[in-house]
PDB file of C-alpha atoms in Angstrom:
ATOM      1  CA  UNK A 597       0.000   0.000   0.000  1.00  0.00           C
ATOM      2  CA  UNK A 598       1.460   3.325  -1.071  1.00  0.00           C
ATOM      3  CA  UNK A 599       1.956   5.821   1.738  1.00  0.00           C
ATOM      4  CA  UNK A 600       3.090   9.430   1.721  1.00  0.00           C
ATOM      5  CA  UNK A 601       4.310  11.358   4.744  1.00  0.00           C
ATOM      6  CA  UNK A 602       4.997  15.067   4.947  1.00  0.00           C
ATOM      7  CA  UNK A 603       7.692  16.409   7.245  1.00  0.00           C
ATOM      8  CA  UNK A 604       8.920  19.853   8.125  1.00  0.00           C
ATOM      9  CA  UNK A 605       8.697  22.593  10.739  1.00  0.00           C
ATOM     10  CA  UNK A 606       5.253  23.506  11.951  1.00  0.00           C
ATOM     11  CA  UNK A 607       6.162  27.141  12.570  1.00  0.00           C
ATOM     12  CA  UNK A 608       7.906  29.509  10.196  1.00  0.00           C
ATOM     13  CA  UNK A 609       8.635  33.209  10.711  1.00  0.00           C
ATOM     14  CA  UNK A 610       7.358  35.798   8.238  1.00  0.00           C
ATOM     15  CA  UNK A 611       9.761  36.473   5.330  1.00  0.00           C
ATOM     16  CA  UNK A 612      11.549  33.169   5.901  1.00  0.00           C
ATOM     17  CA  UNK A 613      11.442  30.011   3.775  1.00  0.00           C
ATOM     18  CA  UNK A 614       9.048  27.142   4.358  1.00  0.00           C
ATOM     19  CA  UNK A 615      10.618  23.747   3.624  1.00  0.00           C
ATOM     20  CA  UNK A 616       8.706  20.506   3.371  1.00  0.00           C
ATOM     21  CA  UNK A 617       9.642  16.972   2.353  1.00  0.00           C
ATOM     22  CA  UNK A 618       7.363  14.128   1.344  1.00  0.00           C
ATOM     23  CA  UNK A 619       8.620  10.580   1.859  1.00  0.00           C
ATOM     24  CA  UNK A 620       7.027   7.895  -0.264  1.00  0.00           C
ATOM     25  CA  UNK A 621       6.870   4.299   0.936  1.00  0.00           C
ATOM     26  CA  UNK A 622       5.303   1.174  -0.515  1.00  0.00           C
ATOM     27  CA  UNK A 623       6.143   2.217  -4.061  1.00  0.00           C
ATOM     28  CA  UNK A 624       8.768   3.940  -6.182  1.00  0.00           C
ATOM     29  CA  UNK A 625       8.800   7.652  -6.843  1.00  0.00           C
ATOM     30  CA  UNK A 626      10.484   6.767 -10.142  1.00  0.00           C
ATOM     31  CA  UNK A 627       7.323   5.185 -11.538  1.00  0.00           C
ATOM     32  CA  UNK A 628       6.847   6.384 -15.093  1.00  0.00           C
ATOM     33  CA  UNK A 629       3.103   6.634 -14.680  1.00  0.00           C
ATOM     34  CA  UNK A 630       2.841   9.258 -11.989  1.00  0.00           C
ATOM     35  CA  UNK A 631       3.651  12.771 -10.928  1.00  0.00           C
ATOM     36  CA  UNK A 632       4.036  13.958  -7.351  1.00  0.00           C
ATOM     37  CA  UNK A 633       2.295  17.056  -6.132  1.00  0.00           C
ATOM     38  CA  UNK A 634       1.803  19.541  -3.349  1.00  0.00           C
ATOM     39  CA  UNK A 635      -1.595  20.912  -2.363  1.00  0.00           C
ATOM     40  CA  UNK A 636      -2.422  23.267   0.502  1.00  0.00           C
ATOM     41  CA  UNK A 637      -5.520  24.202   2.445  1.00  0.00           C
ATOM     42  CA  UNK A 638      -5.696  27.355   4.593  1.00  0.00           C
ATOM     43  CA  UNK A 639      -7.713  26.896   7.793  1.00  0.00           C
ATOM     44  CA  UNK A 640     -11.411  26.749   6.974  1.00  0.00           C
ATOM     45  CA  UNK A 641     -10.803  27.190   3.250  1.00  0.00           C
ATOM     46  CA  UNK A 642     -10.588  25.108   0.100  1.00  0.00           C
ATOM     47  CA  UNK A 643      -7.822  23.222  -1.657  1.00  0.00           C
ATOM     48  CA  UNK A 644      -5.146  24.903  -3.763  1.00  0.00           C
ATOM     49  CA  UNK A 645      -2.725  23.069  -6.047  1.00  0.00           C
ATOM     50  CA  UNK A 646       0.812  24.362  -5.530  1.00  0.00           C
ATOM     51  CA  UNK A 647       3.148  22.357  -7.742  1.00  0.00           C
ATOM     52  CA  UNK A 648       3.949  18.999  -9.291  1.00  0.00           C
ATOM     53  CA  UNK A 649       7.166  17.219 -10.120  1.00  0.00           C
ATOM     54  CA  UNK A 650       8.094  14.184 -12.202  1.00  0.00           C
ATOM     55  CA  UNK A 651      10.913  11.857 -11.167  1.00  0.00           C
ATOM     56  CA  UNK A 652      13.036  13.146 -14.041  1.00  0.00           C
ATOM     57  CA  UNK A 653      12.871  16.617 -12.523  1.00  0.00           C
ATOM     58  CA  UNK A 654      10.228  18.142 -14.780  1.00  0.00           C
ATOM     59  CA  UNK A 655       8.159  20.540 -12.714  1.00  0.00           C
ATOM     60  CA  UNK A 656       4.966  22.577 -12.946  1.00  0.00           C
ATOM     61  CA  UNK A 657       3.816  25.281 -10.602  1.00  0.00           C
ATOM     62  CA  UNK A 658       0.789  27.392  -9.787  1.00  0.00           C
ATOM     63  CA  UNK A 659       1.493  30.724 -11.510  1.00  0.00           C
ATOM     64  CA  UNK A 660       0.428  32.639  -8.416  1.00  0.00           C
ATOM     65  CA  UNK A 661       3.225  31.018  -6.414  1.00  0.00           C
ATOM     66  CA  UNK A 662       5.813  30.343  -9.094  1.00  0.00           C
ATOM     67  CA  UNK A 663       8.195  33.139  -8.146  1.00  0.00           C
ATOM     68  CA  UNK A 664       8.491  31.794  -4.596  1.00  0.00           C
ATOM     69  CA  UNK A 665       8.485  28.021  -5.129  1.00  0.00           C
ATOM     70  CA  UNK A 666      11.417  25.643  -5.501  1.00  0.00           C
ATOM     71  CA  UNK A 667      10.748  21.961  -6.166  1.00  0.00           C
ATOM     72  CA  UNK A 668      13.078  18.981  -6.103  1.00  0.00           C
ATOM     73  CA  UNK A 669      13.055  15.201  -6.164  1.00  0.00           C
ATOM     74  CA  UNK A 670      15.504  12.710  -4.654  1.00  0.00           C
ATOM     75  CA  UNK A 671      14.910   9.312  -6.193  1.00  0.00           C
ATOM     76  CA  UNK A 672      17.592   7.679  -4.031  1.00  0.00           C
ATOM     77  CA  UNK A 673      15.600   8.565  -0.913  1.00  0.00           C
ATOM     78  CA  UNK A 674      12.182   8.210  -2.555  1.00  0.00           C
ATOM     79  CA  UNK A 675      11.408  11.780  -1.535  1.00  0.00           C
ATOM     80  CA  UNK A 676      10.323  15.030  -3.098  1.00  0.00           C
ATOM     81  CA  UNK A 677      10.483  18.473  -1.569  1.00  0.00           C
ATOM     82  CA  UNK A 678       8.971  21.935  -1.654  1.00  0.00           C
ATOM     83  CA  UNK A 679      10.423  25.263  -0.611  1.00  0.00           C
ATOM     84  CA  UNK A 680       8.281  28.388  -0.423  1.00  0.00           C
ATOM     85  CA  UNK A 681      10.176  31.608   0.147  1.00  0.00           C
ATOM     86  CA  UNK A 682       9.188  34.964   1.638  1.00  0.00           C
ATOM     87  CA  UNK A 683       6.241  33.515   3.503  1.00  0.00           C
ATOM     88  CA  UNK A 684       3.472  35.604   5.033  1.00  0.00           C
ATOM     89  CA  UNK A 685       0.500  34.807   7.226  1.00  0.00           C
ATOM     90  CA  UNK A 686      -1.428  34.029   4.042  1.00  0.00           C
ATOM     91  CA  UNK A 687       0.777  30.953   3.597  1.00  0.00           C
ATOM     92  CA  UNK A 688      -0.508  29.431   6.835  1.00  0.00           C
ATOM     93  CA  UNK A 689      -2.164  26.194   5.787  1.00  0.00           C
ATOM     94  CA  UNK A 690      -2.213  22.432   5.966  1.00  0.00           C
ATOM     95  CA  UNK A 691       0.186  21.236   3.288  1.00  0.00           C
ATOM     96  CA  UNK A 692      -0.476  17.885   1.621  1.00  0.00           C
ATOM     97  CA  UNK A 693       1.703  15.849  -0.678  1.00  0.00           C
ATOM     98  CA  UNK A 694      -0.012  13.514  -3.116  1.00  0.00           C
ATOM     99  CA  UNK A 695       0.573  11.211  -6.037  1.00  0.00           C
ATOM    100  CA  UNK A 696      -1.197  12.055  -9.222  1.00  0.00           C
ATOM    101  CA  UNK A 697      -1.912  10.562 -12.556  1.00  0.00           C
ATOM    102  CA  UNK A 698      -1.567  12.828 -15.605  1.00  0.00           C
ATOM    103  CA  UNK A 699      -2.312  11.022 -18.838  1.00  0.00           C
ATOM    104  CA  UNK A 700      -4.355  12.416 -21.683  1.00  0.00           C
ATOM    105  CA  UNK A 701      -7.604  13.810 -20.337  1.00  0.00           C
ATOM    106  CA  UNK A 702      -7.078  12.470 -16.828  1.00  0.00           C
ATOM    107  CA  UNK A 703      -5.375  14.332 -13.997  1.00  0.00           C
ATOM    108  CA  UNK A 704      -6.206  13.210 -10.490  1.00  0.00           C
ATOM    109  CA  UNK A 705      -4.711  12.738  -7.038  1.00  0.00           C
ATOM    110  CA  UNK A 706      -5.147   9.183  -5.789  1.00  0.00           C
ATOM    111  CA  UNK A 707      -2.878   8.891  -2.755  1.00  0.00           C
ATOM    112  CA  UNK A 708      -2.486  11.669  -0.199  1.00  0.00           C
ATOM    113  CA  UNK A 709      -0.319  12.243   2.821  1.00  0.00           C
ATOM    114  CA  UNK A 710      -2.019  13.034   6.118  1.00  0.00           C
ATOM    115  CA  UNK A 711      -1.052  16.690   5.822  1.00  0.00           C
ATOM    116  CA  UNK A 712       1.067  18.946   7.984  1.00  0.00           C
ATOM    117  CA  UNK A 713      -0.007  22.282   9.435  1.00  0.00           C
ATOM    118  CA  UNK A 714       2.441  25.088   8.812  1.00  0.00           C
ATOM    119  CA  UNK A 715       1.839  28.307  10.691  1.00  0.00           C
ATOM    120  CA  UNK A 716       3.551  31.529   9.679  1.00  0.00           C
ATOM    121  CA  UNK A 717       4.007  33.690  12.739  1.00  0.00           C
ATOM    122  CA  UNK A 718       6.699  35.605  14.553  1.00  0.00           C
TER     123      UNK A 718
ATOM    124  CA  UNK B 969      -8.429  31.259  -6.967  1.00  0.00           C
ATOM    125  CA  UNK B 970     -10.790  28.310  -7.580  1.00  0.00           C
ATOM    126  CA  UNK B 971     -11.898  28.176 -11.207  1.00  0.00           C
ATOM    127  CA  UNK B 972     -14.491  25.488 -10.572  1.00  0.00           C
ATOM    128  CA  UNK B 973     -17.671  26.656  -8.835  1.00  0.00           C
ATOM    129  CA  UNK B 974     -19.666  24.550  -6.375  1.00  0.00           C
ATOM    130  CA  UNK B 975     -22.584  25.399  -4.071  1.00  0.00           C
ATOM    131  CA  UNK B 976     -21.337  26.159  -0.552  1.00  0.00           C
ATOM    132  CA  UNK B 977     -23.673  23.659   1.069  1.00  0.00           C
ATOM    133  CA  UNK B 978     -26.294  21.004   0.468  1.00  0.00           C
ATOM    134  CA  UNK B 979     -28.285  18.999   2.977  1.00  0.00           C
ATOM    135  CA  UNK B 980     -30.587  16.037   3.121  1.00  0.00           C
ATOM    136  CA  UNK B 981     -32.209  13.582   5.462  1.00  0.00           C
ATOM    137  CA  UNK B 982     -30.859  10.063   5.861  1.00  0.00           C
ATOM    138  CA  UNK B 983     -31.841   7.926   2.891  1.00  0.00           C
ATOM    139  CA  UNK B 984     -32.399  10.866   0.566  1.00  0.00           C
ATOM    140  CA  UNK B 985     -30.551  11.703  -2.624  1.00  0.00           C
ATOM    141  CA  UNK B 986     -28.435  14.847  -2.878  1.00  0.00           C
ATOM    142  CA  UNK B 987     -26.475  16.251  -5.788  1.00  0.00           C
ATOM    143  CA  UNK B 988     -23.532  18.636  -5.929  1.00  0.00           C
ATOM    144  CA  UNK B 989     -22.809  20.632  -9.061  1.00  0.00           C
ATOM    145  CA  UNK B 990     -19.411  21.725 -10.346  1.00  0.00           C
ATOM    146  CA  UNK B 991     -19.276  24.398 -13.028  1.00  0.00           C
ATOM    147  CA  UNK B 992     -16.148  25.035 -15.051  1.00  0.00           C
ATOM    148  CA  UNK B 993     -15.296  26.608 -18.375  1.00  0.00           C
ATOM    149  CA  UNK B 994     -14.015  25.944 -21.881  1.00  0.00           C
ATOM    150  CA  UNK B 995     -10.421  25.724 -20.611  1.00  0.00           C
ATOM    151  CA  UNK B 996     -11.041  22.895 -18.159  1.00  0.00           C
ATOM    152  CA  UNK B 997     -14.157  20.708 -17.936  1.00  0.00           C
ATOM    153  CA  UNK B 998     -15.596  22.104 -21.166  1.00  0.00           C
ATOM    154  CA  UNK B 999     -12.366  21.324 -22.996  1.00  0.00           C
ATOM    155  CA  UNK B1000     -12.896  17.637 -22.299  1.00  0.00           C
ATOM    156  CA  UNK B1001     -10.752  17.114 -19.229  1.00  0.00           C
ATOM    157  CA  UNK B1002     -11.945  14.569 -16.710  1.00  0.00           C
ATOM    158  CA  UNK B1003     -13.584  15.563 -13.451  1.00  0.00           C
ATOM    159  CA  UNK B1004     -12.742  14.021 -10.120  1.00  0.00           C
ATOM    160  CA  UNK B1005     -14.494  14.247  -6.754  1.00  0.00           C
ATOM    161  CA  UNK B1006     -12.876  14.104  -3.331  1.00  0.00           C
ATOM    162  CA  UNK B1007     -14.441  13.593   0.081  1.00  0.00           C
ATOM    163  CA  UNK B1008     -12.827  15.305   3.055  1.00  0.00           C
ATOM    164  CA  UNK B1009     -13.983  14.217   6.487  1.00  0.00           C
ATOM    165  CA  UNK B1010     -13.264  16.645   9.331  1.00  0.00           C
ATOM    166  CA  UNK B1011      -9.581  16.796  10.212  1.00  0.00           C
ATOM    167  CA  UNK B1012      -8.494  14.352   7.524  1.00  0.00           C
ATOM    168  CA  UNK B1013      -6.890  14.457   4.102  1.00  0.00           C
ATOM    169  CA  UNK B1014      -9.088  14.436   0.999  1.00  0.00           C
ATOM    170  CA  UNK B1015      -9.965  11.008  -0.351  1.00  0.00           C
ATOM    171  CA  UNK B1016     -10.499  10.253  -4.026  1.00  0.00           C
ATOM    172  CA  UNK B1017     -14.165   9.393  -4.451  1.00  0.00           C
ATOM    173  CA  UNK B1018     -14.738   9.546  -8.224  1.00  0.00           C
ATOM    174  CA  UNK B1019     -12.199   9.720 -11.046  1.00  0.00           C
ATOM    175  CA  UNK B1020     -12.562   9.962 -14.803  1.00  0.00           C
ATOM    176  CA  UNK B1021     -15.984  11.617 -14.391  1.00  0.00           C
ATOM    177  CA  UNK B1022     -17.822   8.516 -13.201  1.00  0.00           C
ATOM    178  CA  UNK B1023     -15.408   5.831 -12.004  1.00  0.00           C
ATOM    179  CA  UNK B1024     -15.248   4.732  -8.389  1.00  0.00           C
ATOM    180  CA  UNK B1025     -11.952   3.557  -6.860  1.00  0.00           C
ATOM    181  CA  UNK B1026     -12.051   0.217  -5.114  1.00  0.00           C
ATOM    182  CA  UNK B1027     -13.858   0.472  -1.789  1.00  0.00           C
ATOM    183  CA  UNK B1028     -16.041   3.479  -2.597  1.00  0.00           C
ATOM    184  CA  UNK B1029     -19.727   2.637  -2.097  1.00  0.00           C
ATOM    185  CA  UNK B1030     -22.007   2.480  -5.119  1.00  0.00           C
ATOM    186  CA  UNK B1031     -24.233   5.188  -3.638  1.00  0.00           C
ATOM    187  CA  UNK B1032     -21.669   7.716  -4.896  1.00  0.00           C
ATOM    188  CA  UNK B1033     -21.901   8.452  -8.617  1.00  0.00           C
ATOM    189  CA  UNK B1034     -20.526  11.097 -10.937  1.00  0.00           C
ATOM    190  CA  UNK B1035     -21.498  12.526 -14.291  1.00  0.00           C
ATOM    191  CA  UNK B1036     -20.325  15.217 -16.673  1.00  0.00           C
ATOM    192  CA  UNK B1037     -22.028  17.262 -19.337  1.00  0.00           C
ATOM    193  CA  UNK B1038     -20.447  20.099 -21.250  1.00  0.00           C
ATOM    194  CA  UNK B1039     -18.570  22.378 -18.887  1.00  0.00           C
ATOM    195  CA  UNK B1040     -20.260  21.022 -15.760  1.00  0.00           C
ATOM    196  CA  UNK B1041     -20.229  17.915 -13.625  1.00  0.00           C
ATOM    197  CA  UNK B1042     -22.280  16.492 -10.794  1.00  0.00           C
ATOM    198  CA  UNK B1043     -21.801  14.201  -7.838  1.00  0.00           C
ATOM    199  CA  UNK B1044     -24.839  12.314  -6.577  1.00  0.00           C
ATOM    200  CA  UNK B1045     -25.147  10.605  -3.234  1.00  0.00           C
ATOM    201  CA  UNK B1046     -28.101   8.250  -2.996  1.00  0.00           C
ATOM    202  CA  UNK B1047     -29.260   6.724   0.262  1.00  0.00           C
ATOM    203  CA  UNK B1048     -27.549   9.468   2.253  1.00  0.00           C
ATOM    204  CA  UNK B1049     -25.916   8.238   5.466  1.00  0.00           C
ATOM    205  CA  UNK B1050     -24.663  10.039   8.549  1.00  0.00           C
ATOM    206  CA  UNK B1051     -21.063   9.199   7.705  1.00  0.00           C
ATOM    207  CA  UNK B1052     -21.409  11.044   4.397  1.00  0.00           C
ATOM    208  CA  UNK B1053     -21.374  14.379   6.237  1.00  0.00           C
ATOM    209  CA  UNK B1054     -18.184  15.946   4.916  1.00  0.00           C
ATOM    210  CA  UNK B1055     -16.752  18.482   2.503  1.00  0.00           C
ATOM    211  CA  UNK B1056     -16.695  17.512  -1.169  1.00  0.00           C
ATOM    212  CA  UNK B1057     -14.435  18.993  -3.841  1.00  0.00           C
ATOM    213  CA  UNK B1058     -14.464  18.609  -7.591  1.00  0.00           C
ATOM    214  CA  UNK B1059     -11.181  18.796  -9.497  1.00  0.00           C
ATOM    215  CA  UNK B1060     -10.033  18.917 -13.087  1.00  0.00           C
ATOM    216  CA  UNK B1061      -7.190  20.168 -15.269  1.00  0.00           C
ATOM    217  CA  UNK B1062      -7.009  23.622 -16.796  1.00  0.00           C
ATOM    218  CA  UNK B1063      -5.141  23.902 -20.084  1.00  0.00           C
ATOM    219  CA  UNK B1064      -4.647  27.631 -19.734  1.00  0.00           C
ATOM    220  CA  UNK B1065      -2.180  26.948 -16.927  1.00  0.00           C
ATOM    221  CA  UNK B1066       0.213  24.169 -17.913  1.00  0.00           C
ATOM    222  CA  UNK B1067       0.318  21.456 -15.305  1.00  0.00           C
ATOM    223  CA  UNK B1068      -2.405  23.052 -13.249  1.00  0.00           C
ATOM    224  CA  UNK B1069      -4.754  20.888 -11.297  1.00  0.00           C
ATOM    225  CA  UNK B1070      -7.717  23.051 -10.383  1.00  0.00           C
ATOM    226  CA  UNK B1071     -10.105  22.414  -7.510  1.00  0.00           C
ATOM    227  CA  UNK B1072     -13.675  23.451  -6.911  1.00  0.00           C
ATOM    228  CA  UNK B1073     -14.725  25.821  -4.166  1.00  0.00           C
ATOM    229  CA  UNK B1074     -15.997  22.944  -2.036  1.00  0.00           C
ATOM    230  CA  UNK B1075     -19.431  21.890  -0.780  1.00  0.00           C
ATOM    231  CA  UNK B1076     -20.378  21.008   2.773  1.00  0.00           C
ATOM    232  CA  UNK B1077     -22.860  18.142   2.900  1.00  0.00           C
ATOM    233  CA  UNK B1078     -24.986  18.077   6.038  1.00  0.00           C
ATOM    234  CA  UNK B1079     -27.078  15.085   7.011  1.00  0.00           C
ATOM    235  CA  UNK B1080     -30.170  16.365   8.796  1.00  0.00           C
TER     236      UNK B1080
END
C-alpha cells in the first residue's frame, strides 16, 4: 500500500522560507506513470494546487506562487520536496503531498499524505 | 483562486438523494478534461471518491456516482448516510495553466 508522509517545521517566521519533504513508501517515486504534487488548504478554506514534479525533474507550478516556489526530487531517498520563500501569514495552511496521474484527459490525485499544518508567525 | 464553482452547502435527510454541481469553463471541464471528486472528512486528508468523471476507486460505495455534461459535472449521493457528512471537492485540469490541477470551491454536505 502506497503511503506518503509530509515532514517539516510547523512554525515559520514571516519572510523566511518554508521547507517541506514528502517521503514515499510502498512504491517507487520513479514510476513512469505518476507525478508527485503539493496541495495546501488554509484553515477553513478550500484546496489549492501548488506544484507537481516528475521523477526526471520536470516541474509545474501554480502561476500565483511560481516566483516563490522551488521543487526537487531525490529518487535515491524516494522523496520530493517543496520550498516556499518569503512567507506571510497568508501561507498558513495544511500542506499535503499527493501522487497524481496525468495522462491524456485524466489528472487526479489518488494517494495523499495526512497533511502537515504550517503556521507563519513571529 | 478556484476556477471550478460549487454550491457552498447542500443537505438532506438520511436515505435521501443529494447532488452537488461543479461548473467550469471551456479551458477545463468544457475542454474535455476529466472531473474528479474528493471527500474530506473533518480533520483528515481528501480522499479520491470519483475519477474519470464517473469511475469509483475500489472500496467506494455504489451510492456515490458522478457525471459530466459540457462544462459542468455532478456528484450524486443516494441513500444518504450520517457518515457522508463531509466536505466535497471537484477537481479537473485547466489547459490555460500548464500542469495546473484546479479544484472546486468545495461543498459542505450536512445530514439532517
